[in-house]
XYZ file of C-alpha atoms in Angstrom:
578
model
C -9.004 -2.403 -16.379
C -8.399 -4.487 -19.433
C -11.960 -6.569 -19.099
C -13.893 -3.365 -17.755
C -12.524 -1.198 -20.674
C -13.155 -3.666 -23.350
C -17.200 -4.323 -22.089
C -17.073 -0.581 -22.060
C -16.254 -0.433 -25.467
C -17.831 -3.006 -26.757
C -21.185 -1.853 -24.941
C -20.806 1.651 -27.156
C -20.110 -0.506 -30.815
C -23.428 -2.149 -29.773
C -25.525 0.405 -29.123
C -24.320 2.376 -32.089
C -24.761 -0.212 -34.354
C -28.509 -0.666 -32.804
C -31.634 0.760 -35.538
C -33.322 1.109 -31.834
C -30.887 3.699 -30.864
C -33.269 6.712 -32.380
C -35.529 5.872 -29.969
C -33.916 6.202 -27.382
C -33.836 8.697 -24.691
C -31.806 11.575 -25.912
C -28.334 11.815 -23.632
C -28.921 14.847 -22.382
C -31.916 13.891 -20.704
C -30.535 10.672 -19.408
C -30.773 10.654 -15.398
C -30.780 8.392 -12.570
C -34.573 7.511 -12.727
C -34.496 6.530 -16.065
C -31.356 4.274 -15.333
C -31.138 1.505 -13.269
C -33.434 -0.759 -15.116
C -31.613 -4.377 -15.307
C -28.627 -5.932 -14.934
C -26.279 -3.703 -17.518
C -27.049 -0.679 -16.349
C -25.737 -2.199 -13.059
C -23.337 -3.675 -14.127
C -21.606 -0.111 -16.077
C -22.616 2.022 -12.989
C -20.702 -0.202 -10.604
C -17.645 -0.061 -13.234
C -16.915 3.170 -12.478
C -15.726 2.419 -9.089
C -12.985 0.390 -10.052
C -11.373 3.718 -11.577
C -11.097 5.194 -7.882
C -9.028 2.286 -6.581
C -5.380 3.836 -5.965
C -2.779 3.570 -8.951
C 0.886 4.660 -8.781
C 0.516 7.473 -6.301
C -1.583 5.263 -3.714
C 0.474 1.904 -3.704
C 4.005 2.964 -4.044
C 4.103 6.265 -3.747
C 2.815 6.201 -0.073
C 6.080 4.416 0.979
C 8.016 7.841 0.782
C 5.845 8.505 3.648
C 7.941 5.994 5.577
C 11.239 4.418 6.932
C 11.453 2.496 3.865
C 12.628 5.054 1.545
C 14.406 8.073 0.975
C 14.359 10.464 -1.790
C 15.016 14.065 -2.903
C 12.950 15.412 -0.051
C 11.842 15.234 2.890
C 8.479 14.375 3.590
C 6.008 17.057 5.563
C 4.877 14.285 7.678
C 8.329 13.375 8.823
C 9.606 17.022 8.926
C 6.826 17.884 11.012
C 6.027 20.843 9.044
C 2.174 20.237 8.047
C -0.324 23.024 8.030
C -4.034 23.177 7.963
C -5.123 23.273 4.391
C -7.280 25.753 3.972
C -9.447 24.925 0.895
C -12.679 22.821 1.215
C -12.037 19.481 0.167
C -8.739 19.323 -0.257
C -6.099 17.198 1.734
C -8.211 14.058 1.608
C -11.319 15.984 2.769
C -12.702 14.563 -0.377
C -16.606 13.064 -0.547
C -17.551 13.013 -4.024
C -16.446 9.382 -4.819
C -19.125 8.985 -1.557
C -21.812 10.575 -3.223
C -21.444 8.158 -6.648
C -21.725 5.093 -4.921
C -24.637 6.419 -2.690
C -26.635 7.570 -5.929
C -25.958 3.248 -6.380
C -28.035 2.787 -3.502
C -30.818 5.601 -3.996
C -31.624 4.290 -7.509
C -30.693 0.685 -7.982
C -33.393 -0.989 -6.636
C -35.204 -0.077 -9.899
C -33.566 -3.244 -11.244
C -36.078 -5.946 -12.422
C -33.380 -8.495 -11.834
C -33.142 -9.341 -8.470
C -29.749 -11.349 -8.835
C -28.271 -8.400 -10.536
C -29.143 -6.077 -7.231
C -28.017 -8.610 -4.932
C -24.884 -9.066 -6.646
C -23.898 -5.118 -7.619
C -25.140 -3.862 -4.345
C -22.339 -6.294 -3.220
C -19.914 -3.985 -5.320
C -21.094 -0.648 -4.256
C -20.934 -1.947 -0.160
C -17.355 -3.095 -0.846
C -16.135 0.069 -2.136
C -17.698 1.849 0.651
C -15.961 0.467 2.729
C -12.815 1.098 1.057
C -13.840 4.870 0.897
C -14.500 4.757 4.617
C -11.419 2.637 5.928
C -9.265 5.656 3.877
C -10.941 8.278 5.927
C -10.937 6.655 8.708
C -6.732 5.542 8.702
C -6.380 9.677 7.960
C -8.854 11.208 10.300
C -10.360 8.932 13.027
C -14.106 10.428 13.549
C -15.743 11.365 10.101
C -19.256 12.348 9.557
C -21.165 8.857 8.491
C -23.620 9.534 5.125
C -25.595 6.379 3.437
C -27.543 8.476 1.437
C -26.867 11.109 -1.003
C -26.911 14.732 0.404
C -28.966 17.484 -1.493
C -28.345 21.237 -1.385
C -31.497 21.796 0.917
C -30.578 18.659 3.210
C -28.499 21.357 5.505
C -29.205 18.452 8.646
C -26.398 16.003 6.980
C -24.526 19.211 5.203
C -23.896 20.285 8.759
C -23.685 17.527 10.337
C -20.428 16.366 13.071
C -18.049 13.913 12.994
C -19.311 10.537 13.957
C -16.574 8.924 16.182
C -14.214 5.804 14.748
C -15.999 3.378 16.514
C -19.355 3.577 14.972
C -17.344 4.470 11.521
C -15.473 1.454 12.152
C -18.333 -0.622 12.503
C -20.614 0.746 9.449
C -17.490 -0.223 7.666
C -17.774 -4.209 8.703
C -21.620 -3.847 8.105
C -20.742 -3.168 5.034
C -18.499 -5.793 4.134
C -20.457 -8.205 6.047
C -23.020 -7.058 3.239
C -20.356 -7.834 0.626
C -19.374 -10.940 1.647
C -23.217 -12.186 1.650
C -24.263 -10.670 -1.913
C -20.847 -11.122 -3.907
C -20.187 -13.843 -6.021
C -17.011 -16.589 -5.633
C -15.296 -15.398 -9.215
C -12.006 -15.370 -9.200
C -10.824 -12.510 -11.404
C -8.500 -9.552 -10.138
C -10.096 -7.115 -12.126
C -13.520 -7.420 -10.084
C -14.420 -7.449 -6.824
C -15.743 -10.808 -4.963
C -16.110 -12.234 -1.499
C -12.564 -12.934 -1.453
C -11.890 -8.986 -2.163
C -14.216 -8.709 0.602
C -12.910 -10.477 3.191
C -9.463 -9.667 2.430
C -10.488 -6.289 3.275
C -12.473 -6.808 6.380
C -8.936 -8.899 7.568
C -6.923 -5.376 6.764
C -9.471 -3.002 7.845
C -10.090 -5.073 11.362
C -6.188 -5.244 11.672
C -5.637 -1.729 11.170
C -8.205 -0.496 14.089
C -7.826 -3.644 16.178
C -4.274 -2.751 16.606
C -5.063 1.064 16.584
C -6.891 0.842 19.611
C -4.413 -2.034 21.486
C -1.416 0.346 20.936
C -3.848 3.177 22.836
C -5.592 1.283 25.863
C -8.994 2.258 23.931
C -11.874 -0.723 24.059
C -12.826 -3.056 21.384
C -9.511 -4.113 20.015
C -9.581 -7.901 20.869
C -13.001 -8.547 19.401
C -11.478 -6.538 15.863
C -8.579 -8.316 16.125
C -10.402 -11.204 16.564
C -12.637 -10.957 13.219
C -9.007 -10.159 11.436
C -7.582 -13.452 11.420
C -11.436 -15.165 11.033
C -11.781 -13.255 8.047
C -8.306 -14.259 7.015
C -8.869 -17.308 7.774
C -12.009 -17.934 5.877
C -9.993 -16.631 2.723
C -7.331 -19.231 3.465
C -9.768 -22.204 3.782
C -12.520 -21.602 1.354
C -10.589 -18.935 -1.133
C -9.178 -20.412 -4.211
C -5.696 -18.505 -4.027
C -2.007 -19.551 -3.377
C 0.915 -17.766 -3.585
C 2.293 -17.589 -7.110
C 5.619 -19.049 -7.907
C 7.033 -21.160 -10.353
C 9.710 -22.605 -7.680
C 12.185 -20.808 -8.633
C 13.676 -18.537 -5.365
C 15.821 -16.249 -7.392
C 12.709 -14.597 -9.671
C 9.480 -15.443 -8.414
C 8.903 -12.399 -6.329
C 10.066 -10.189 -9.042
C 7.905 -11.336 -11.451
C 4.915 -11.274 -8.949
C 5.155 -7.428 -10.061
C 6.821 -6.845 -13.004
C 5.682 -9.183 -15.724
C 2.947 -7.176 -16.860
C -0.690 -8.688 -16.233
C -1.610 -9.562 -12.721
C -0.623 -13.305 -11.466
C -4.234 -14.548 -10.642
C -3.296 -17.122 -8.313
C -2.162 -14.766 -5.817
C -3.193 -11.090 -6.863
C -7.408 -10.467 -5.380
C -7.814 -7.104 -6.668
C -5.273 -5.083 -9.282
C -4.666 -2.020 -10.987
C -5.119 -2.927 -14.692
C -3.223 -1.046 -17.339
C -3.081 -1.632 -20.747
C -0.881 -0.920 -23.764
C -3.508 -1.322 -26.157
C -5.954 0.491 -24.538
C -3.886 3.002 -23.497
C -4.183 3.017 -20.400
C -0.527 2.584 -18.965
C 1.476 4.154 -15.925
C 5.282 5.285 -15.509
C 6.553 3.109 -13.171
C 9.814 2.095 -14.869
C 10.245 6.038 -15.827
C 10.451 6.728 -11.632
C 12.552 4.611 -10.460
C 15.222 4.609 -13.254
C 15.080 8.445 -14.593
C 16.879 10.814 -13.017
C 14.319 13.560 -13.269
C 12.509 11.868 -10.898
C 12.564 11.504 -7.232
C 15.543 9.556 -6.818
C 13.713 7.236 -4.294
C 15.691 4.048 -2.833
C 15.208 2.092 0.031
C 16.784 3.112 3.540
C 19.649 1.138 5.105
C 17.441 0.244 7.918
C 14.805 -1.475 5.660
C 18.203 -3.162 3.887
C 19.330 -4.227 7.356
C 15.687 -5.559 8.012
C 16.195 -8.548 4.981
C 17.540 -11.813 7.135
C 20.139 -13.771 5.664
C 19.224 -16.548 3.746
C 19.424 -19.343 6.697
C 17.056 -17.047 8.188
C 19.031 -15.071 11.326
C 18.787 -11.454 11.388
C 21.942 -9.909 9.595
C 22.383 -7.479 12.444
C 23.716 -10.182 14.337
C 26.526 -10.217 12.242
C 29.735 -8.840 13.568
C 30.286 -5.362 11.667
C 27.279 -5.476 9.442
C 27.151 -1.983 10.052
C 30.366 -0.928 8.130
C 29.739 -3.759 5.322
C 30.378 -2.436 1.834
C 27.692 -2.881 -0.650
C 29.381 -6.030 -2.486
C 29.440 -7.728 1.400
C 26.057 -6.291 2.237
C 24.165 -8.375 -0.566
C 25.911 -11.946 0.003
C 24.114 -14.681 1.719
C 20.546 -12.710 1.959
C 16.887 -13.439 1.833
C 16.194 -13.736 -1.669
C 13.752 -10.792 -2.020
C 16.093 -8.299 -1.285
C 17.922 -8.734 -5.160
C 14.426 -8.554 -6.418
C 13.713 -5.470 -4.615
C 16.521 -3.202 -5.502
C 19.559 -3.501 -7.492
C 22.503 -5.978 -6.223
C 26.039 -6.940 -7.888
C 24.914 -9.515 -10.964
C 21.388 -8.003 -11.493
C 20.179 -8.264 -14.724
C 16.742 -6.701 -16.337
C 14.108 -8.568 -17.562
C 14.651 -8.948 -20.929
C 18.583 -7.919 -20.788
C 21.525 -9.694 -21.177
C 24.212 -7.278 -19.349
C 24.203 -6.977 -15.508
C 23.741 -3.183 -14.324
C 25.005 -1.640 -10.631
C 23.056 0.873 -9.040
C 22.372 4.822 -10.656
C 22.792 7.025 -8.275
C 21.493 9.755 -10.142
C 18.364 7.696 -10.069
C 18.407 6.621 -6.721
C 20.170 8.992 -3.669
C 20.539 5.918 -0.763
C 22.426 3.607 -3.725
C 19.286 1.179 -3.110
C 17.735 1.350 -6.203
C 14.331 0.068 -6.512
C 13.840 -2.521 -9.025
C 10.435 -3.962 -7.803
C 7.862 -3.570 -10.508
C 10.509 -2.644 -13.366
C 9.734 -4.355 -16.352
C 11.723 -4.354 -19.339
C 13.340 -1.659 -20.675
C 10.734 -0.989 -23.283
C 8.707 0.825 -20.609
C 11.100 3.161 -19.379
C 9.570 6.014 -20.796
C 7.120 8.629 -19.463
C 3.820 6.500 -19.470
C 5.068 3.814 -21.303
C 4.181 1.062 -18.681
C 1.745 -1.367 -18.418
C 2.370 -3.853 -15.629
C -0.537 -3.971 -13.036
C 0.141 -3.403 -9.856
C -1.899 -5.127 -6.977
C -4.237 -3.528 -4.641
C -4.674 -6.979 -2.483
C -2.792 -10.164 -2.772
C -2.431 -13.380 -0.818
C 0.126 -13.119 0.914
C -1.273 -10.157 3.270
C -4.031 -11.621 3.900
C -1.777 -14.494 5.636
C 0.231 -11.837 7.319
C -3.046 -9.947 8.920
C -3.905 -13.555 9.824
C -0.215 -14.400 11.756
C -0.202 -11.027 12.874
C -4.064 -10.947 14.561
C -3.715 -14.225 16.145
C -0.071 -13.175 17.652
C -1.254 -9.367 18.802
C -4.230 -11.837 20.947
C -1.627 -14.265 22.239
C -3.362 -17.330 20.646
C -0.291 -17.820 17.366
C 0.512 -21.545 17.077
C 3.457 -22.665 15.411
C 0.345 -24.880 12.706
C -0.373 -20.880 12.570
C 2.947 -19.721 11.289
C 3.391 -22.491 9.024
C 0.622 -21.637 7.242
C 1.373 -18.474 7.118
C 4.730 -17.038 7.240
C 6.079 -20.163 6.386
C 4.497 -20.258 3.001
C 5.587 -16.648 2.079
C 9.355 -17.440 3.556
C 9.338 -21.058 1.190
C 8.460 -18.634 -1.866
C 12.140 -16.695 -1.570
C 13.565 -19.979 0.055
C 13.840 -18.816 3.130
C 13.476 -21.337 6.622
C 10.481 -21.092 8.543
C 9.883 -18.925 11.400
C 9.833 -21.277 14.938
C 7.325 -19.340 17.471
C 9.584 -20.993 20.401
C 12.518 -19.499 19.176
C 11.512 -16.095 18.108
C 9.846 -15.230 21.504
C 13.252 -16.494 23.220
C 15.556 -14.617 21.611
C 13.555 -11.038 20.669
C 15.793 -9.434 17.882
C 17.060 -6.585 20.092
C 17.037 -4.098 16.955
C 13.826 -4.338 16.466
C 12.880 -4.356 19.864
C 14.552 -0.815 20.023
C 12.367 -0.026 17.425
C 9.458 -0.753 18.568
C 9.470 -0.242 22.092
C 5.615 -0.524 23.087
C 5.466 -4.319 22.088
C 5.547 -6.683 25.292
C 4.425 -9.418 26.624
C 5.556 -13.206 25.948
C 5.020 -12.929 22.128
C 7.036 -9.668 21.557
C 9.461 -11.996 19.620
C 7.029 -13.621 17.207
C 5.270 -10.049 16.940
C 8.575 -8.419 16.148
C 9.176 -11.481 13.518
C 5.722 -10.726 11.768
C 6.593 -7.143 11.329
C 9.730 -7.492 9.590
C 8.325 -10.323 7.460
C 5.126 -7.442 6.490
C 7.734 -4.874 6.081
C 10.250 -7.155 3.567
C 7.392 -8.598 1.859
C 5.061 -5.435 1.216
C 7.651 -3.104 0.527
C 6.671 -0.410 -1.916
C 3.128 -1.667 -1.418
C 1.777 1.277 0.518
C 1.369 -0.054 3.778
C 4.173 0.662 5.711
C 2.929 4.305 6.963
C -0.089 3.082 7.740
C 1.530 0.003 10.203
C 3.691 2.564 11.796
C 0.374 4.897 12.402
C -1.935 2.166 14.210
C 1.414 0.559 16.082
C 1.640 3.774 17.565
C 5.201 4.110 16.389
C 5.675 7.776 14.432
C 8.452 8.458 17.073
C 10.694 6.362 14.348
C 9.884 9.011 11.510
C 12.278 11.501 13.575
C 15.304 9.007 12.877
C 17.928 10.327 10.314
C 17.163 7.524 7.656
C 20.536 6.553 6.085
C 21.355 5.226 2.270
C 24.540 2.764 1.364
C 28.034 2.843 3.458
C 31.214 3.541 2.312
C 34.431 3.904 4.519
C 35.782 6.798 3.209
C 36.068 9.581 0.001
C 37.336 7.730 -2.990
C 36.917 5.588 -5.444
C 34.406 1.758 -4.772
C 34.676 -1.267 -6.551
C 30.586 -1.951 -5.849
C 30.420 -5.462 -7.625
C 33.631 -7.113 -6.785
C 34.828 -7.520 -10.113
C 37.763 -5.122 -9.719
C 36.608 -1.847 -11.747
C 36.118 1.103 -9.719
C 32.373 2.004 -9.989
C 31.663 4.984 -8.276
C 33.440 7.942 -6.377
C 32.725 10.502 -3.711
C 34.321 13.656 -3.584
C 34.571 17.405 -2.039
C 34.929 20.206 -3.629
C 35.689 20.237 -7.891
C 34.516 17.335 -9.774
C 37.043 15.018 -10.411
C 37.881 14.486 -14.012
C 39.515 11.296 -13.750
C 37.788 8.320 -12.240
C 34.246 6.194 -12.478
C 31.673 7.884 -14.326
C 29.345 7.769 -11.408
C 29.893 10.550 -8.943
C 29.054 11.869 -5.510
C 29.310 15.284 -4.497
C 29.782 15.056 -0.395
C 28.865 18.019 1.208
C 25.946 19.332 -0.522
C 22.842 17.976 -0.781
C 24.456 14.539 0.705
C 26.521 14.073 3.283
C 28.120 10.580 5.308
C 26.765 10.130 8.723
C 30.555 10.249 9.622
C 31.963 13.352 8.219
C 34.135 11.442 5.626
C 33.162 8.525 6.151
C 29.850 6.348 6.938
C 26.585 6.204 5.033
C 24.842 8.224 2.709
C 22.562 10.749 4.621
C 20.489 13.536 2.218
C 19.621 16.469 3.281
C 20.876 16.223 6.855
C 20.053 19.546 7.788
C 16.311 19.531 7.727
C 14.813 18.978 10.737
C 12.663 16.245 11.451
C 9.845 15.574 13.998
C 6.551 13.590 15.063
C 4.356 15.168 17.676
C 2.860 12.064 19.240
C -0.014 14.270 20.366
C -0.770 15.666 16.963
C 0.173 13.582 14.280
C -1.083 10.238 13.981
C -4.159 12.245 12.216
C -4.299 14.411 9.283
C -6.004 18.212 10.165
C -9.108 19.006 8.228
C -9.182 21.542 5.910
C -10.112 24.568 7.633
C -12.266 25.720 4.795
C -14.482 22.750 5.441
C -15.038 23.974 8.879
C -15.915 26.923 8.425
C -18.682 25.524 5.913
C -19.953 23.429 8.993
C -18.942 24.776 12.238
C -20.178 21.292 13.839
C -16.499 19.899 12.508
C -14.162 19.838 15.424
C -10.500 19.958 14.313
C -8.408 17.237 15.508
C -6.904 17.339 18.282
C -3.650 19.914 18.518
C -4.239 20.844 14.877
């Protein structure tokens, strides 16, 4: 983090340039009860944290967990294939980022400046929470600690599981703490009350709708503090959604023009050229030695058309080649992945889709910056942790699952993030009329007189977070794995042979069986092998079509724990069917 790392470094020149400094304790005696004194040592403590937020692996790399994308695998928790680790602490079964920000609370009451406590113990709360509301999504019941554990505590080292409802609420205590000790700064590279409530508006989403999906207690009054906490953000919180008003680039450049847009983005990532610190996001999604992720047709299929009906209603959007595909469509979807005309930031020349990059044909181009960062660790755009615009999608989507959504609601809401891409606004009246009977197959456990405005909110999280890590998680607490079995499908083509993909009349790409053809478009498709169309010759693009997939609706909604970690403390109890 760009401010973070320079007070870091700055902090060091200081000290080193200090006549005091051979006075000072000697390092390797430095320890907690010696530390703690004022406001910097705070202040550096608490910095720390922000290197556990998730980078690359835990924002986009969770979507290959999903229905949104497909790439050269299969993942274990769609093939149904996961085993119980065995080593302690693995799998997520992690506590040692626990333990740092408890040492926070042991010690930092030593401060002489009360302001400085209030304010940092703010910090440490918030990124309990965070800690907690990632074991808890994985899990469900996880042993509770506020204090640090010792070797000779063996009470806490063997202590059980406490269930997800008092997890759950230790996790609101301790935003609720948070949100009364942060301060109102608006900066993305620190936390703040906005952070905080954005948070308590995900994390009371998540198990509000966890539990409604289930029959289990509690989830009205959850769902209920969702969209207040949303809401309080939206009324008091100094963000918008960034754009410039400009349709056709303003979501791209939400991600991919380097440092985070304030307006919108609460809590980022930071990388940094100069400070090396940097990431290789442009390197994955346009190298070939990569995964060759791209986005499913069904998350294609999900982008309205631009006069906002769903383009499933079309007559034969099924069997629509690429070129017809992309006409006429919600604006995002050519900033997401690559569409005839798209052009790089900071090219000149329009470029079609690798498919050595990408095996649907959907390449990604969300967060791809300019082509100066295509190498291994060469980028440096930020990516966000939080932004705006979900915290007015937990609030449309709380006040919908409790049957109290107003149509002032949605134009606050879903409205704003629709006007961004210049897209209409969604009508409540009509969306629970006319229930979009795709997604209704898709989600089969939503009922009741709002199914259609419910059904409406989902796509618009799905378009509008894609690649944002969340859409595993919404399946999980909808209660909808059962759609991680489907056979998740990449771009159509009606037969073998050569495609035109733009329009402009040169052939583009081929598919083929058998040799490799030597005449024809560069690009080529071996059918048969690792790919094959859903048709036989003909249909989409389906990889790997003979591994099995499966979702045991019994089993899988949590993650096993290590088995190692059990046998450490027998008072674990595996979860269920694991």
């Amino acid at each position: 983090m760009k401010n973070i790392l320079k007070l870091l470094t700055i902090s060091v020149l200081l000290v080193a340039c200090n006549d005091e400094f051979l006075d000072r304790t000697p390092l390797s005696e430095i320890a907690p009860e010696n530390s703690f004194k004022n406001a910097s040592d705070l202040e550096i403590y608490t910095n720390s944290f922000y290197n556990d937020l998730p980078g690359f692996d835990g924002i986009i790399g969770l979507d290959k967990l999903s229905d949104n994308v497909l790439y050269n695998g299969v993942p274990l928790e769609q093939s149904g294939t996961r085993l119980v680790p065995g080593t302690p602490g693995s799998s997520g079964w992690s506590w040692s980022i626990l333990r740092k920000i408890n040492v926070f609370f042991k010690y930092y009451e030593q401060c002489n400046d009360a302001a400085a406590r209030r304010e940092y113990s703010g910090v440490a709360s918030f990124f309990r929470a965070y800690f907690y509301y990632n074991k808890l999504k994985r899990f469900g019941d996880v042993p509770w600690y506020n204090q640090v554990i010792e070797t000779s505590d063996s009470d806490l080292l063997l202590k059980p599981r406490d269930s997800r409802v008092f997890v759950t609420d230790k996790i609101i205590e301790d935003l609720d703490r948070a949100i009364a000790n942060l301060n109102t700064k608006k900066a993305s590279d620190r936390v703040s009350i906005w952070t905080a409530l954005a948070l308590k508006s995900r994390v009371c989403l998540f198990e509000g709708t966890y539990r409604k999906y289930r029959n289990l207690p509690g989830a009205d009054a959850l769902l209920t503090l969702a969209y207040q906490s949303a809401q309080r953000l939206m009324d008091e919180g100094p963000y918008s959604l960034y754009s410039t008003g400009n349709p056709s680039k303003d979501y791209r450049d939400l991600f991919a023009s380097g440092d985070a847009q304030e307006s919108e983005i609460l809590l980022t990532r930071r990388y940094s050229k100069e400070l090396s610190v940097v990431n290789s996001v442009n390197y994955y999604f346009t190298s070939p030695t990569q995964d060759d992720a791209g986005l499913t047709k069904s998350i294609v299929d999900t982008y309205l058309t631009n006069t906002g009906t769903p383009f499933t209603s079309d007559a034969g959007y099924a069997t629509k080649t690429f070129s017809q595909e992309t006409v006429g469509r919600d604006a995002r979807l050519s900033q997401t992945v690559r569409t005839p005309g798209y052009i790089r930031i900071g090219g000149t020349t329009t470029s079609l889709p690798d498919f050595s990059a990408s095996i649907s044909g959907y390449q990604i181009v969300k967060y791809v910056a300019d082509a100066s960062q295509d190498g291994f660790e060469a980028g440096f755009q930020d990516l966000p942790v939080m932004r705006f615009a979900e915290v007015l999608l937990n609030f449309a989507e709380a006040k919908a699952e409790l049957g109290i959504l107003t149509q002032a609601d949605l134009d606050r809401s879903i409205k704003v993030i629709r006007a961004r891409a210049g897209m209409p606004a969604l009508s409540l009246a009509t969306a629970n009329a006319n229930p979009d009977p795709i997604l209704l197959g898709s989600h089969p456990n939503v009922t009741g007189a709002n199914r259609g405005v419910i059904l409406e909110i989902r796509r618009e999280r799905r378009v509008e977070l894609v690649m944002e890590g969340f859409r595993y998680d919404d399946l999980m607490r909808w209660k909808n794995g059962k759609i991680l079995e489907d056979r998740f499908k990449g771009m159509y083509f009606p037969s073998l042979g050569s495609f035109d993909l733009d329009g402009n009349g040169s052939l583009d790409v081929q598919l083929y069986t058998g040799a490799v053809p030597t005449t024809g478009p560069s690009q080529k498709i071996e059918i048969g092998g690792v790919i094959t169309l859903s048709n036989g010759t003909s249909g989409n693009l389906v990889p790997f079509a003979d591994r099995a997939k499966s979702f045991t609706e019994n089993r899988d909604y949590l993650y096993p724990i290590p088995s190692g970690d059990i046998l450490l403390n027998p008072n674990l109890v595996q979860n269920p069917n694991w």
